[in-house]
Short mmCIF file of C-alpha atoms in Angstrom, two decimals:
data_model
loop_
_atom_site.label_atom_id
_atom_site.label_comp_id
_atom_site.label_asym_id
_atom_site.label_seq_id
_atom_site.Cartn_x
_atom_site.Cartn_y
_atom_site.Cartn_z
CA UNK A 81 151.55 -64.83 -40.28
CA UNK A 82 150.31 -65.87 -37.35
CA UNK A 83 147.17 -67.70 -36.87
CA UNK A 84 144.56 -66.52 -34.74
CA UNK A 85 143.25 -68.05 -31.55
CA UNK A 86 140.20 -69.94 -31.84
CA UNK A 87 137.81 -71.30 -29.19
CA UNK A 88 137.47 -75.09 -28.64
CA UNK A 89 134.33 -74.55 -27.06
CA UNK A 90 132.78 -72.24 -30.19
CA UNK A 91 133.93 -74.83 -32.70
CA UNK A 92 132.00 -77.26 -30.71
CA UNK A 93 129.19 -75.29 -30.66
CA UNK A 94 129.33 -74.22 -34.12
CA UNK A 95 129.57 -77.58 -35.41
CA UNK A 96 126.72 -78.86 -33.09
CA UNK A 97 123.91 -76.00 -33.58
CA UNK A 98 124.52 -75.76 -37.22
CA UNK A 99 122.93 -79.37 -37.92
CA UNK A 100 120.43 -78.10 -35.93
CA UNK A 101 119.54 -75.01 -37.65
CA UNK A 102 119.85 -77.01 -41.30
CA UNK A 103 117.24 -79.76 -39.70
CA UNK A 104 114.87 -76.47 -38.54
CA UNK A 105 115.02 -75.13 -41.52
CA UNK A 106 114.13 -78.06 -42.81
CA UNK A 107 111.25 -79.17 -40.83
CA UNK A 108 109.97 -75.58 -41.52
CA UNK A 109 109.52 -75.73 -44.93
CA UNK A 110 108.05 -79.47 -44.97
CA UNK A 111 105.58 -78.17 -41.92
CA UNK A 112 104.58 -75.61 -44.33
CA UNK A 113 104.45 -78.16 -47.22
CA UNK A 114 101.93 -80.38 -45.19
CA UNK A 115 100.47 -77.12 -43.62
CA UNK A 116 99.41 -76.43 -47.53
CA UNK A 117 98.53 -79.74 -48.58
CA UNK A 118 96.11 -80.51 -45.74
CA UNK A 119 95.22 -76.73 -46.14
CA UNK A 120 94.48 -77.66 -50.21
CA UNK A 121 92.39 -80.80 -48.94
CA UNK A 122 90.08 -78.66 -46.65
CA UNK A 123 89.49 -76.14 -48.88
CA UNK A 124 89.10 -78.89 -52.40
CA UNK A 125 86.83 -80.84 -50.07
CA UNK A 126 84.44 -77.61 -49.13
CA UNK A 127 84.53 -76.52 -52.63
CA UNK A 128 83.11 -79.98 -53.56
CA UNK A 129 80.93 -80.62 -51.03
CA UNK A 130 79.17 -77.41 -52.23
CA UNK A 131 79.45 -77.94 -55.76
CA UNK A 132 77.30 -81.02 -55.17
CA UNK A 133 75.18 -79.20 -53.19
CA UNK A 134 74.24 -76.74 -55.89
CA UNK A 135 74.43 -79.27 -58.86
CA UNK A 136 71.43 -81.67 -56.65
CA UNK A 137 69.25 -78.31 -56.61
CA UNK A 138 68.96 -78.50 -61.05
CA UNK A 139 65.64 -79.11 -62.35
CA UNK A 140 64.39 -79.91 -65.53
CA UNK A 141 61.58 -77.52 -65.61
CA UNK A 142 59.15 -78.26 -69.14
CA UNK A 143 62.64 -78.55 -71.38
CA UNK A 144 64.74 -76.22 -69.93
CA UNK A 145 67.07 -76.53 -66.27
CA UNK A 146 66.61 -74.05 -63.83
CA UNK A 147 67.40 -74.52 -60.06
CA UNK A 148 64.58 -75.50 -57.34
CA UNK A 149 66.06 -73.53 -54.85
CA UNK A 150 68.11 -70.36 -55.06
CA UNK A 151 71.85 -70.79 -54.00
CA UNK A 152 71.50 -68.71 -50.99
CA UNK A 153 68.78 -70.46 -49.34
CA UNK A 154 71.33 -73.81 -49.86
CA UNK A 155 74.40 -72.48 -48.73
CA UNK A 156 73.25 -69.75 -46.80
CA UNK A 157 73.94 -66.11 -47.14
CA UNK A 158 76.57 -65.65 -44.07
CA UNK A 159 78.23 -68.53 -45.45
CA UNK A 160 78.52 -66.62 -49.23
CA UNK A 161 79.42 -63.66 -47.64
CA UNK A 162 82.17 -64.66 -45.35
CA UNK A 163 83.82 -67.02 -47.73
CA UNK A 164 83.57 -64.88 -50.97
CA UNK A 165 81.76 -67.23 -52.66
CA UNK A 166 81.42 -66.86 -56.81
CA UNK A 167 79.84 -69.65 -58.17
CA UNK A 168 78.29 -70.30 -62.07
CA UNK A 169 75.95 -73.23 -62.73
CA UNK A 170 75.94 -73.80 -66.95
CA UNK A 171 74.99 -76.78 -69.30
CA UNK A 172 77.05 -78.13 -71.69
CA UNK A 173 77.88 -76.27 -74.32
CA UNK A 174 77.07 -72.59 -72.96
CA UNK A 175 73.44 -72.45 -71.20
CA UNK A 176 74.16 -70.44 -67.94
CA UNK A 177 71.31 -71.43 -65.44
CA UNK A 178 72.63 -69.43 -62.98
CA UNK A 179 75.40 -67.15 -61.54
CA UNK A 180 78.53 -65.47 -62.24
CA UNK A 181 79.39 -65.12 -65.78
CA UNK A 182 83.22 -63.75 -65.28
CA UNK A 183 84.41 -66.97 -64.10
CA UNK A 184 87.39 -68.32 -65.99
CA UNK A 185 86.94 -70.87 -68.98
CA UNK A 186 86.46 -74.50 -67.44
CA UNK A 187 88.35 -77.36 -69.47
CA UNK A 188 86.74 -79.98 -71.52
CA UNK A 189 84.46 -82.44 -70.52
CA UNK A 190 84.99 -85.58 -69.50
CA UNK A 191 84.51 -88.69 -72.23
CA UNK A 192 82.90 -91.07 -69.84
CA UNK A 193 79.81 -90.50 -67.75
CA UNK A 194 81.49 -90.45 -64.71
CA UNK A 195 81.43 -87.33 -62.44
CA UNK A 196 84.62 -84.86 -63.03
CA UNK A 197 86.32 -82.60 -60.40
CA UNK A 198 88.96 -80.44 -61.08
CA UNK A 199 90.83 -77.80 -58.82
CA UNK A 200 92.83 -74.71 -60.02
CA UNK A 201 94.05 -71.33 -58.22
CA UNK A 202 92.66 -67.77 -60.20
CA UNK A 203 92.69 -64.17 -59.69
CA UNK A 204 88.84 -62.73 -60.27
CA UNK A 205 89.11 -58.93 -59.99
CA UNK A 206 93.18 -59.37 -58.34
CA UNK A 207 91.99 -61.31 -55.62
CA UNK A 208 92.65 -64.91 -55.38
CA UNK A 209 90.27 -67.64 -55.53
CA UNK A 210 90.47 -71.16 -54.80
CA UNK A 211 88.04 -72.45 -57.93
CA UNK A 212 86.65 -75.88 -58.20
CA UNK A 213 85.44 -77.07 -61.36
CA UNK A 214 82.44 -80.29 -61.41
CA UNK A 215 81.27 -81.79 -63.92
CA UNK A 216 78.00 -83.62 -63.15
CA UNK A 217 76.08 -85.82 -65.24
CA UNK A 218 72.54 -85.39 -66.22
CA UNK A 219 70.22 -87.64 -66.00
CA UNK A 220 69.49 -87.37 -70.27
CA UNK A 221 73.64 -87.84 -70.21
CA UNK A 222 73.26 -91.01 -68.35
CA UNK A 223 71.18 -92.12 -70.91
CA UNK A 224 73.54 -91.45 -73.68
CA UNK A 225 72.39 -87.81 -75.53
CA UNK A 226 75.90 -86.33 -74.02
CA UNK A 227 74.56 -83.71 -71.91
CA UNK A 228 76.65 -82.40 -68.69
CA UNK A 229 76.15 -79.97 -65.69
CA UNK A 230 78.94 -77.76 -64.98
CA UNK A 231 79.03 -76.30 -62.06
CA UNK A 232 81.77 -73.67 -60.93
CA UNK A 233 82.80 -72.77 -57.50
CA UNK A 234 85.47 -70.13 -56.37
CA UNK A 235 86.05 -69.50 -52.71
CA UNK A 236 88.50 -66.95 -51.45
CA UNK A 237 92.00 -67.49 -50.08
CA UNK A 238 91.53 -66.11 -47.02
CA UNK A 239 90.35 -69.37 -45.32
CA UNK A 240 92.86 -70.86 -46.68
CA UNK A 241 96.12 -68.76 -46.05
CA UNK A 242 94.56 -68.87 -42.40
CA UNK A 243 94.50 -72.65 -42.12
CA UNK A 244 97.75 -73.04 -43.38
CA UNK A 245 99.18 -70.80 -40.84
CA UNK A 246 97.25 -72.42 -37.88
CA UNK A 247 98.70 -75.71 -39.02
CA UNK A 248 102.07 -74.05 -39.49
CA UNK A 249 101.79 -72.81 -36.30
CA UNK A 250 100.95 -75.87 -34.45
CA UNK A 251 103.61 -77.93 -35.97
CA UNK A 252 106.66 -75.67 -36.06
CA UNK A 253 106.43 -73.54 -32.78
CA UNK A 254 106.69 -76.82 -30.54
CA UNK A 255 109.58 -77.80 -33.53
CA UNK A 256 111.39 -74.28 -32.46
CA UNK A 257 110.59 -74.92 -28.68
CA UNK A 258 112.65 -78.60 -29.27
CA UNK A 259 115.39 -76.44 -31.10
CA UNK A 260 115.74 -74.34 -28.35
CA UNK A 261 115.78 -76.87 -25.49
CA UNK A 262 118.29 -79.31 -27.38
CA UNK A 263 120.65 -76.03 -28.05
CA UNK A 264 120.36 -75.62 -24.48
CA UNK A 265 121.39 -79.08 -23.49
CA UNK A 266 124.00 -78.80 -26.09
CA UNK A 267 125.76 -75.63 -24.57
CA UNK A 268 125.41 -77.45 -21.47
CA UNK A 269 127.14 -80.84 -22.31
CA UNK A 270 129.86 -79.21 -24.20
CA UNK A 271 130.91 -76.98 -21.16
CA UNK A 272 130.21 -80.35 -18.67
CA UNK A 273 132.74 -81.84 -21.14
CA UNK A 274 135.13 -79.03 -21.37
CA UNK A 275 135.29 -78.97 -17.78
CA UNK A 276 138.41 -81.38 -17.03
CA UNK A 277 140.04 -78.95 -19.16
CA UNK A 278 139.21 -76.03 -16.88
CA UNK A 279 140.82 -78.12 -14.03
CA UNK A 280 143.90 -79.21 -15.53
CA UNK A 281 144.24 -75.68 -16.17
CA UNK A 282 143.92 -74.47 -12.78
CA UNK A 283 145.89 -76.95 -11.88
CA UNK A 284 148.76 -76.21 -14.08
CA UNK A 285 148.12 -72.72 -12.72
CA UNK A 286 148.33 -73.56 -9.76
CA UNK A 287 151.28 -75.57 -10.04
CA UNK A 288 155.01 -74.21 -8.18
CA UNK A 289 157.61 -73.72 -11.58
CA UNK A 290 159.56 -75.69 -9.90
CA UNK A 291 157.14 -78.75 -9.05
CA UNK A 292 157.82 -81.30 -11.44
CA UNK A 293 155.72 -84.45 -10.21
CA UNK A 294 153.53 -86.16 -12.16
CA UNK A 295 149.69 -84.50 -12.65
CA UNK A 296 147.23 -86.30 -10.56
CA UNK A 297 143.81 -85.49 -12.21
CA UNK A 298 140.92 -87.50 -10.91
CA UNK A 299 138.03 -88.52 -13.45
CA UNK A 300 140.15 -87.87 -16.32
CA UNK A 301 138.40 -88.98 -19.84
CA UNK A 302 140.48 -90.87 -22.13
CA UNK A 303 141.29 -88.54 -24.48
CA UNK A 304 142.14 -85.76 -21.75
CA UNK A 305 143.97 -88.65 -19.88
CA UNK A 306 146.05 -89.51 -23.23
CA UNK A 307 146.98 -85.78 -23.04
CA UNK A 308 148.00 -86.27 -18.94
CA UNK A 309 149.78 -88.92 -19.54
CA UNK A 310 151.95 -87.03 -22.53
CA UNK A 311 152.46 -84.48 -19.74
CA UNK A 312 153.62 -86.49 -16.87
CA UNK A 313 156.01 -88.13 -19.26
CA UNK A 314 157.32 -84.81 -20.15
CA UNK A 315 157.43 -83.71 -16.78
CA UNK A 316 159.44 -86.76 -15.97
CA UNK A 317 162.00 -86.44 -18.86
CA UNK A 318 162.39 -82.87 -17.76
CA UNK A 319 162.68 -83.75 -13.97
CA UNK A 320 165.48 -86.45 -15.23
CA UNK A 321 167.24 -83.87 -17.43
CA UNK A 322 167.10 -81.40 -14.49
CA UNK A 323 168.21 -83.67 -11.98
CA UNK A 324 171.03 -85.05 -14.29
CA UNK A 325 172.27 -81.29 -14.35
CA UNK A 326 172.10 -80.90 -10.73
CA UNK A 327 174.72 -83.67 -10.47
CA UNK A 328 176.68 -82.85 -13.10
CA UNK A 329 177.20 -79.02 -12.42
CA UNK A 330 177.55 -80.70 -8.49
CA UNK A 331 180.07 -83.06 -9.42
CA UNK A 332 182.02 -80.46 -11.86
CA UNK A 333 181.98 -78.17 -9.15
CA UNK A 334 183.82 -81.07 -6.56
CA UNK A 335 186.04 -82.01 -9.48
CA UNK A 336 187.30 -78.77 -10.07
CA UNK A 337 187.76 -77.21 -6.11
CA UNK A 338 190.44 -79.75 -5.62
CA UNK A 339 192.87 -78.67 -8.54
CA UNK A 340 192.15 -75.23 -8.13
CA UNK A 341 192.80 -75.45 -4.63
CA UNK A 342 195.85 -76.88 -5.06
CA UNK A 343 196.71 -74.28 -7.84
CA UNK A 344 196.21 -71.59 -5.24
CA UNK A 345 198.57 -73.47 -2.64
CA UNK A 346 200.98 -74.21 -5.23
CA UNK A 347 201.19 -70.16 -6.28
CA UNK A 348 201.15 -69.06 -2.65
CA UNK A 349 203.94 -70.75 -2.18
CA UNK A 350 205.62 -70.12 -5.12
CA UNK A 351 205.51 -67.02 -3.52
CA UNK A 352 207.55 -67.24 -0.79
CA UNK A 353 209.89 -69.16 -2.33
CA UNK A 354 213.18 -67.14 -2.16
CA UNK A 355 215.80 -69.60 -4.26
CA UNK A 356 215.57 -69.87 -8.30
CA UNK A 357 215.39 -73.90 -7.80
CA UNK A 358 212.57 -74.06 -4.87
CA UNK A 359 210.51 -71.13 -7.51
CA UNK A 360 211.28 -73.21 -10.72
CA UNK A 361 209.75 -76.56 -8.98
CA UNK A 362 206.91 -74.61 -7.45
CA UNK A 363 205.68 -73.46 -10.46
CA UNK A 364 206.19 -76.79 -12.46
CA UNK A 365 203.65 -77.87 -10.41
CA UNK A 366 201.36 -74.42 -10.41
CA UNK A 367 201.72 -75.67 -14.26
CA UNK A 368 200.84 -79.43 -13.77
CA UNK A 369 197.56 -77.93 -11.93
CA UNK A 370 196.56 -75.85 -14.68
CA UNK A 371 197.12 -78.41 -17.34
CA UNK A 372 194.83 -80.60 -14.96
CA UNK A 373 192.55 -78.10 -14.74
CA UNK A 374 192.09 -77.52 -18.42
CA UNK A 375 192.12 -81.23 -18.84
CA UNK A 376 188.77 -81.37 -16.98
CA UNK A 377 187.41 -78.13 -18.52
CA UNK A 378 187.71 -79.53 -21.78
CA UNK A 379 186.68 -82.99 -20.73
CA UNK A 380 183.19 -81.36 -19.16
CA UNK A 381 182.66 -79.09 -22.21
CA UNK A 382 182.74 -81.95 -24.26
CA UNK A 383 180.39 -84.31 -22.31
CA UNK A 384 178.03 -81.67 -21.80
CA UNK A 385 178.40 -80.99 -25.72
CA UNK A 386 177.74 -84.78 -26.51
CA UNK A 387 174.60 -84.99 -24.40
CA UNK A 388 171.70 -86.02 -26.03
CA UNK A 389 169.38 -83.41 -24.11
CA UNK A 390 171.98 -80.47 -25.98
CA UNK A 391 169.54 -78.16 -27.21
CA UNK A 392 171.75 -77.61 -30.12
CA UNK A 393 171.54 -79.99 -33.04
CA UNK A 394 174.10 -82.22 -33.52
CA UNK A 395 175.23 -81.47 -37.07
CA UNK A 396 175.53 -84.72 -38.99
CA UNK A 397 178.26 -85.45 -42.16
CA UNK A 398 179.45 -88.35 -44.10
CA UNK A 399 182.47 -89.53 -41.89
CA UNK A 400 184.77 -92.07 -42.98
CA UNK A 401 185.98 -94.06 -39.81
CA UNK A 402 188.56 -96.01 -41.29
CA UNK A 403 190.64 -92.75 -42.36
CA UNK A 404 189.86 -91.08 -38.94
CA UNK A 405 191.08 -94.11 -37.01
CA UNK A 406 194.20 -94.14 -39.43
CA UNK A 407 194.77 -90.29 -38.64
CA UNK A 408 194.22 -90.37 -34.69
CA UNK A 409 196.28 -93.79 -34.36
CA UNK A 410 199.09 -91.78 -36.44
CA UNK A 411 198.55 -88.58 -34.01
CA UNK A 412 199.34 -90.82 -30.91
CA UNK A 413 202.12 -92.90 -31.77
CA UNK A 414 204.58 -89.54 -30.71
CA UNK A 415 202.72 -90.10 -27.14
CA UNK A 416 202.46 -93.92 -27.10
CA UNK A 417 206.64 -93.73 -27.53
CA UNK A 418 207.26 -91.27 -25.24
CA UNK A 419 205.58 -93.30 -22.43
CA UNK A 420 207.12 -96.60 -23.69
CA UNK A 421 204.38 -98.21 -25.45
CA UNK A 422 203.80 -99.68 -28.61
CA UNK A 423 200.70 -98.42 -30.72
CA UNK A 424 199.56 -99.45 -33.82
CA UNK A 425 195.94 -99.68 -36.28
CA UNK A 426 194.90 -102.72 -37.81
CA UNK A 427 191.87 -102.10 -40.09
CA UNK A 428 191.30 -104.39 -43.19
CA UNK A 429 188.81 -102.10 -44.72
CA UNK A 430 189.95 -99.04 -46.80
CA UNK A 431 186.82 -97.15 -45.99
CA UNK A 432 183.74 -97.12 -43.72
CA UNK A 433 181.22 -94.31 -44.18
CA UNK A 434 178.66 -93.62 -41.83
CA UNK A 435 177.01 -90.54 -40.96
CA UNK A 436 177.91 -88.52 -37.75
CA UNK A 437 179.28 -85.87 -35.88
CA UNK A 438 182.93 -85.52 -36.78
CA UNK A 439 183.90 -83.83 -33.75
CA UNK A 440 182.52 -86.10 -31.31
CA UNK A 441 183.19 -89.32 -33.09
CA UNK A 442 187.12 -88.11 -32.87
CA UNK A 443 186.83 -86.83 -29.35
CA UNK A 444 185.61 -90.62 -28.79
CA UNK A 445 188.18 -92.20 -30.15
CA UNK A 446 190.91 -89.68 -29.05
CA UNK A 447 189.74 -90.80 -25.22
CA UNK A 448 189.92 -94.82 -25.51
CA UNK A 449 193.53 -94.11 -26.95
CA UNK A 450 194.77 -91.51 -24.17
CA UNK A 451 193.09 -93.53 -21.64
CA UNK A 452 194.86 -96.98 -22.70
CA UNK A 453 198.10 -94.87 -22.85
CA UNK A 454 197.51 -93.12 -19.44
CA UNK A 455 196.44 -96.28 -17.25
CA UNK A 456 199.03 -99.15 -18.55
CA UNK A 457 202.19 -99.93 -17.75
CA UNK A 458 205.43 -99.22 -19.46
CA UNK A 459 206.05 -101.64 -22.27
CA UNK A 460 202.27 -102.65 -22.97
CA UNK A 461 201.24 -102.50 -26.33
CA UNK A 462 198.02 -101.17 -27.94
CA UNK A 463 196.13 -102.18 -31.26
CA UNK A 464 193.34 -100.46 -32.20
CA UNK A 465 190.98 -102.11 -34.92
CA UNK A 466 187.99 -101.57 -37.22
CA UNK A 467 186.38 -104.28 -38.85
CA UNK A 468 182.70 -104.67 -40.05
CA UNK A 469 179.81 -107.21 -38.64
CA UNK A 470 176.85 -107.31 -40.66
CA UNK A 471 175.25 -103.99 -40.24
CA UNK A 472 177.55 -102.46 -37.74
CA UNK A 473 181.33 -101.32 -37.98
CA UNK A 474 182.88 -102.44 -34.83
CA UNK A 475 186.03 -100.08 -33.09
CA UNK A 476 188.23 -102.22 -30.59
CA UNK A 477 191.22 -100.87 -28.29
CA UNK A 478 193.11 -103.76 -27.22
CA UNK A 479 195.66 -103.25 -24.63
CA UNK A 480 197.94 -105.93 -22.70
CA UNK A 481 197.33 -104.17 -19.67
CA UNK A 482 196.63 -105.51 -15.94
CA UNK A 483 192.85 -104.74 -17.12
CA UNK A 484 189.79 -104.17 -15.06
CA UNK A 485 187.80 -106.33 -12.52
CA UNK A 486 184.74 -107.44 -13.70
CA UNK A 487 182.86 -105.41 -9.99
CA UNK A 488 184.05 -102.58 -11.50
CA UNK A 489 183.34 -102.39 -14.90
CA UNK A 490 179.83 -101.38 -14.54
CA UNK A 491 181.36 -98.46 -13.16
CA UNK A 492 183.60 -97.51 -15.33
CA UNK A 493 180.88 -95.36 -17.58
CA UNK A 494 179.94 -93.22 -14.34
CA UNK A 495 181.35 -89.95 -14.03
CA UNK A 496 183.95 -89.20 -12.45
CA UNK A 497 184.66 -92.61 -11.32
CA UNK A 498 188.00 -93.94 -11.76
CA UNK A 499 189.46 -97.06 -11.18
CA UNK A 500 192.11 -96.19 -8.88
CA UNK A 501 191.30 -93.40 -6.92
CA UNK A 502 194.77 -91.94 -5.99
CA UNK A 503 196.14 -91.25 -9.15
CA UNK A 504 195.79 -87.97 -9.69
CA UNK A 505 196.51 -87.95 -13.54
CA UNK A 506 192.49 -88.24 -14.96
CA UNK A 507 189.29 -86.72 -13.81
CA UNK A 508 186.91 -89.78 -14.73
CA UNK A 509 185.28 -88.70 -17.70
CA UNK A 510 186.74 -89.85 -20.47
CA UNK A 511 184.66 -93.04 -20.40
CA UNK A 512 181.70 -91.22 -19.37
CA UNK A 513 182.55 -89.08 -22.82
CA UNK A 514 182.62 -92.54 -24.74
CA UNK A 515 179.44 -93.89 -23.68
CA UNK A 516 177.31 -90.52 -24.42
CA UNK A 517 178.72 -90.20 -27.62
CA UNK A 518 177.99 -93.75 -28.97
CA UNK A 519 174.61 -93.43 -27.67
CA UNK A 520 173.90 -90.44 -29.78
CA UNK A 521 175.22 -92.55 -32.34
CA UNK A 522 172.93 -95.11 -32.00
CA UNK A 523 176.09 -97.01 -31.17
CA UNK A 524 177.12 -99.24 -27.68
CA UNK A 525 180.29 -99.44 -26.01
CA UNK A 526 181.12 -102.35 -24.23
CA UNK A 527 184.33 -103.83 -21.71
CA UNK A 528 185.22 -107.04 -22.24
CA UNK A 529 188.66 -109.18 -21.18
CA UNK A 530 192.06 -109.98 -23.43
CA UNK A 531 194.01 -113.14 -23.50
CA UNK A 532 195.44 -113.38 -21.34
CA UNK A 533 195.14 -110.20 -20.08
CA UNK A 534 194.09 -106.79 -20.50
CA UNK A 535 191.02 -104.75 -22.33
CA UNK A 536 189.15 -104.45 -24.90
CA UNK A 537 186.82 -101.40 -25.54
CA UNK A 538 184.49 -102.41 -27.72
CA UNK A 539 182.23 -99.55 -29.65
CA UNK A 540 179.72 -100.60 -31.90
CA UNK A 541 178.18 -98.20 -34.89
CA UNK A 542 175.25 -98.86 -37.25
CA UNK A 543 175.91 -98.00 -40.71
CA UNK A 544 173.56 -95.49 -41.92
CA UNK A 545 172.81 -94.16 -45.57
CA UNK A 546 174.98 -91.22 -46.02
CA UNK A 547 173.22 -88.25 -46.18
CA UNK A 548 174.74 -84.77 -47.14
CA UNK A 549 175.11 -82.13 -44.04
CA UNK A 550 173.07 -79.40 -43.81
#
C-alpha cells in the first residue's frame, strides 16, 4: 500500500507553528495566573484597609465597645453598595458590636499580641465573596488581658473578576498579536526558503528531454546545491551512457554493413553461376560471410550483456576458476591442433573459488584463447596459467607469436580495433569484451611482453567471499 503524498511546506509550518501555539497557551495560562495574583492582591489590600478603617472607629464607652461613627459614614454609602460590602465587628469571644451576623465562622485568634489578617473565598446567599478576617488588638489586650477585636469584611467578586479580565486582556492580546505576526513571518520565511525548489522544478519542467547538460541554479542554498550536484552527476552519467550506446550502435551498424553487403554480393553472384563448381565456390564464400556475421552479432550481444550499464542484474554464483580454465583449455585443444598450434594448461591450484557470473567468465577466457589461436602463426604454442597472488587470482594466456607493438597496446581494448586492419577474420570486439567482463568482476586486464617474443594477457580477479546465488 503506497503512502500518500505530503507537503514539505505544510510539514514545516506544522512543526514551527505547533511550538508557537504551545507557547501561546502557556503564556495565556501564566498571564491568567499573574492577573489572578495581582487581582487578589489588590482586593486583599482593599479589604485590609477597609477592615483597619472600621477597627479604628471602635471606642470604649463606659465598659462596652461601640463604633464612634457609623460604617456608612466611614466608607461611604455608594462604596458599600457598589462593592456589595458586608462586615461584622465583634469582640473575642462572640460579642457583636455592629454588622452582619451571618458571616462565616472566623479562624481562632493569634497567640501573640500582633495584628493578624487572613483571606478566603466564601459564598453568601449563593454569591461569591472575598472575605478578610482581621484580629485587631484592643488597648487592654496590649496590657495583657487577652481581648481582641474581630473585624470581618466581605466584598463581592465582580470587581475582582473584572480586574482579572482586564489584566488578562492587557497581557494576552499583545501576546496573541505577536503570535499572529510571528506565524506570518514563519510562513513567509518558509515560502522564501522553498523558492529555490520551485525554481529547480520550473527549470526541470522547461528542459528538453534530450538536454542532459548539467543544471545551473543561481544562488542555491547549501542543501539544494548538494541535490543539484547529485542531479548533475546523474545527468552526466546518463549522458555518458547515452553517448556510449549511440557510439556502440553506430559502430555496430558500420561493422555489420560490410559482411552483410558482402553476403548480398556473393548471393547475387551465386545466382548468376551456371556451373556446379562455380556455384559451390560462391556458396562457400556465402557461408564464410554468414559465419563472420553470426560471430560479429554474438560478440555484440556478449559485449552488451557484459556492460556495467546493463539494466539486468548480474547473477553471481560460486565459480571454480581452476575447473573452468581446465575445461576451456581442453575444449579448445582440437581447434588449436587444427591450426597447427600447441595449447597447454599450467595450474598448480586444484580449486579457485570466486563469486561471479559463470557465463561471462567463460566468455572472457574463451575470447583470450580464441584470439591467441586466431592471430599467431602456425607452429606457435599457447599456455594458459592460473596462480594466486595475495588476495587475487591471476590468469595468464601466453603465446610465442610476434606480439603487439607498444604503441598499439593502449588501443587493443577499443571496440572494433584490430592490429591488422586488413585481417577480415576478426571483428575487433574480443579484447573489449574481456575488459568489460573483468571490470564488471572488479578485476583488471593488462598486456605484457613475453620473452623472447610473444604476448601475455594478464587477468587479475579478486578473491571474494563465496555467497549462494539468489
